[in-house]
């Protein structure tokens, strides 16, 4: 699934809680995330989610943000990402069966990469 064309996308979908105070760096990142961002690999995507800049922007004590993860080649294939203070929550509203109970919880690490890879294979087959 990885190559020279993007494979996965991320965009800010909305705010679901009180907006925390944001630094100028976080506001700049938010502006970028209001446009469709694409990543050449799931590894690059996970690296972005694990970055200090993304954590400072998105991960606060009270969840306030929902982002949409999508398949680059088919923007109708999406997941909802809810960053929390100490974990990422990914919801599969389409109930594809990729995750137990249609929700994945954990850190932006290899287990998240595996879960996203499984989902992408399932929805693009």
mmCIF file of C-alpha atoms in Angstrom:
data_model
loop_
_atom_site.group_PDB
_atom_site.id
_atom_site.type_symbol
_atom_site.label_atom_id
_atom_site.label_comp_id
_atom_site.label_asym_id
_atom_site.label_seq_id
_atom_site.Cartn_x
_atom_site.Cartn_y
_atom_site.Cartn_z
ATOM 1 C CA UNK A 1 0.000 0.000 0.000
ATOM 2 C CA UNK A 2 2.996 2.293 0.213
ATOM 3 C CA UNK A 3 4.651 3.969 -2.751
ATOM 4 C CA UNK A 4 5.069 7.316 -4.444
ATOM 5 C CA UNK A 5 1.370 8.246 -4.266
ATOM 6 C CA UNK A 6 -0.274 9.183 -0.962
ATOM 7 C CA UNK A 7 -2.134 6.380 0.791
ATOM 8 C CA UNK A 8 -3.864 8.042 3.738
ATOM 9 C CA UNK A 9 -5.361 11.444 4.498
ATOM 10 C CA UNK A 10 -6.195 13.504 7.567
ATOM 11 C CA UNK A 11 -8.413 16.556 7.949
ATOM 12 C CA UNK A 12 -9.970 18.390 10.893
ATOM 13 C CA UNK A 13 -13.643 17.473 10.991
ATOM 14 C CA UNK A 14 -14.807 19.536 13.940
ATOM 15 C CA UNK A 15 -14.729 20.439 17.597
ATOM 16 C CA UNK A 16 -16.656 18.325 20.093
ATOM 17 C CA UNK A 17 -15.701 20.009 23.357
ATOM 18 C CA UNK A 18 -14.364 23.224 24.840
ATOM 19 C CA UNK A 19 -11.491 24.545 22.751
ATOM 20 C CA UNK A 20 -8.262 24.676 24.790
ATOM 21 C CA UNK A 21 -5.865 27.603 24.561
ATOM 22 C CA UNK A 22 -3.536 26.966 21.615
ATOM 23 C CA UNK A 23 -0.017 28.226 20.977
ATOM 24 C CA UNK A 24 0.743 30.012 17.719
ATOM 25 C CA UNK A 25 2.440 26.809 16.507
ATOM 26 C CA UNK A 26 -0.699 24.786 17.269
ATOM 27 C CA UNK A 27 -2.875 27.366 15.521
ATOM 28 C CA UNK A 28 -0.649 27.107 12.434
ATOM 29 C CA UNK A 29 -0.951 23.316 12.516
ATOM 30 C CA UNK A 30 -4.717 23.633 12.874
ATOM 31 C CA UNK A 31 -4.846 25.829 9.781
ATOM 32 C CA UNK A 32 -2.947 23.155 7.862
ATOM 33 C CA UNK A 33 -5.272 20.423 9.150
ATOM 34 C CA UNK A 34 -8.367 22.284 7.944
ATOM 35 C CA UNK A 35 -7.159 21.364 4.456
ATOM 36 C CA UNK A 36 -6.823 17.756 3.362
ATOM 37 C CA UNK A 37 -3.378 16.501 4.396
ATOM 38 C CA UNK A 38 -2.003 13.379 2.751
ATOM 39 C CA UNK A 39 0.738 10.969 3.745
ATOM 40 C CA UNK A 40 2.851 8.703 1.544
ATOM 41 C CA UNK A 41 2.772 5.846 4.042
ATOM 42 C CA UNK A 42 1.061 4.724 7.210
ATOM 43 C CA UNK A 43 4.463 4.933 8.898
ATOM 44 C CA UNK A 44 4.706 8.646 8.003
ATOM 45 C CA UNK A 45 1.143 9.169 9.237
ATOM 46 C CA UNK A 46 1.870 7.493 12.587
ATOM 47 C CA UNK A 47 5.070 9.508 12.917
ATOM 48 C CA UNK A 48 3.038 12.700 12.455
ATOM 49 C CA UNK A 49 0.469 11.657 15.083
ATOM 50 C CA UNK A 50 3.287 10.812 17.518
ATOM 51 C CA UNK A 51 5.043 14.158 16.968
ATOM 52 C CA UNK A 52 5.286 16.686 19.778
ATOM 53 C CA UNK A 53 3.611 19.298 17.568
ATOM 54 C CA UNK A 54 0.515 17.177 16.963
ATOM 55 C CA UNK A 55 0.329 16.138 20.617
ATOM 56 C CA UNK A 56 0.532 19.773 21.763
ATOM 57 C CA UNK A 57 -2.275 20.680 19.365
ATOM 58 C CA UNK A 58 -4.630 17.749 19.773
ATOM 59 C CA UNK A 59 -4.053 15.831 22.995
ATOM 60 C CA UNK A 60 -5.519 17.642 26.008
ATOM 61 C CA UNK A 61 -7.171 16.489 29.242
ATOM 62 C CA UNK A 62 -10.615 16.996 27.760
ATOM 63 C CA UNK A 63 -11.197 15.664 24.280
ATOM 64 C CA UNK A 64 -12.170 18.567 22.057
ATOM 65 C CA UNK A 65 -11.367 17.550 18.519
ATOM 66 C CA UNK A 66 -12.403 15.053 15.872
ATOM 67 C CA UNK A 67 -10.344 14.441 12.750
ATOM 68 C CA UNK A 68 -11.168 12.316 9.747
ATOM 69 C CA UNK A 69 -8.762 9.669 8.468
ATOM 70 C CA UNK A 70 -9.371 8.646 4.875
ATOM 71 C CA UNK A 71 -8.114 6.428 2.094
ATOM 72 C CA UNK A 72 -6.426 8.726 -0.431
ATOM 73 C CA UNK A 73 -7.787 6.848 -3.458
ATOM 74 C CA UNK A 74 -11.371 6.758 -2.122
ATOM 75 C CA UNK A 75 -12.430 9.583 0.171
ATOM 76 C CA UNK A 76 -15.666 7.766 1.022
ATOM 77 C CA UNK A 77 -13.623 5.297 3.118
ATOM 78 C CA UNK A 78 -13.127 7.098 6.420
ATOM 79 C CA UNK A 79 -12.503 6.715 10.130
ATOM 80 C CA UNK A 80 -12.974 9.245 12.926
ATOM 81 C CA UNK A 81 -9.948 10.085 15.100
ATOM 82 C CA UNK A 82 -10.562 11.416 18.607
ATOM 83 C CA UNK A 83 -7.263 12.424 20.241
ATOM 84 C CA UNK A 84 -7.418 12.120 24.034
ATOM 85 C CA UNK A 85 -4.898 13.163 26.677
ATOM 86 C CA UNK A 86 -3.248 9.750 26.907
ATOM 87 C CA UNK A 87 -4.507 7.820 23.896
ATOM 88 C CA UNK A 88 -5.914 7.965 20.406
ATOM 89 C CA UNK A 89 -9.429 6.693 19.783
ATOM 90 C CA UNK A 90 -10.317 5.636 16.245
ATOM 91 C CA UNK A 91 -13.982 4.984 15.470
ATOM 92 C CA UNK A 92 -15.161 3.050 12.442
ATOM 93 C CA UNK A 93 -18.618 4.543 11.843
ATOM 94 C CA UNK A 94 -19.042 2.345 8.751
ATOM 95 C CA UNK A 95 -18.640 -0.723 11.007
ATOM 96 C CA UNK A 96 -16.363 -2.544 8.561
ATOM 97 C CA UNK A 97 -15.281 -5.087 11.159
ATOM 98 C CA UNK A 98 -11.653 -3.974 11.145
ATOM 99 C CA UNK A 99 -11.719 -3.198 14.900
ATOM 100 C CA UNK A 100 -13.314 -4.970 17.854
ATOM 101 C CA UNK A 101 -16.587 -3.185 18.633
ATOM 102 C CA UNK A 102 -15.709 -0.820 15.741
ATOM 103 C CA UNK A 103 -13.320 1.181 17.954
ATOM 104 C CA UNK A 104 -9.546 1.096 18.314
ATOM 105 C CA UNK A 105 -7.770 2.667 21.328
ATOM 106 C CA UNK A 106 -4.074 3.121 21.933
ATOM 107 C CA UNK A 107 -0.987 5.139 21.198
ATOM 108 C CA UNK A 108 0.246 6.360 17.829
ATOM 109 C CA UNK A 109 2.654 3.451 17.424
ATOM 110 C CA UNK A 110 3.130 0.161 15.579
ATOM 111 C CA UNK A 111 -0.147 -1.251 16.918
ATOM 112 C CA UNK A 112 -2.044 1.693 15.452
ATOM 113 C CA UNK A 113 -0.179 1.255 12.170
ATOM 114 C CA UNK A 114 -1.190 -2.418 12.118
ATOM 115 C CA UNK A 115 -4.827 -1.542 12.842
ATOM 116 C CA UNK A 116 -4.913 1.072 10.076
ATOM 117 C CA UNK A 117 -3.214 -1.298 7.637
ATOM 118 C CA UNK A 118 -5.829 -3.969 8.414
ATOM 119 C CA UNK A 119 -8.636 -1.438 7.899
ATOM 120 C CA UNK A 120 -7.187 -0.172 4.618
ATOM 121 C CA UNK A 121 -6.826 -3.684 3.216
ATOM 122 C CA UNK A 122 -10.395 -4.483 4.241
ATOM 123 C CA UNK A 123 -11.998 -1.369 2.727
ATOM 124 C CA UNK A 124 -9.961 -1.328 -0.478
ATOM 125 C CA UNK A 125 -10.386 -5.020 -1.351
#
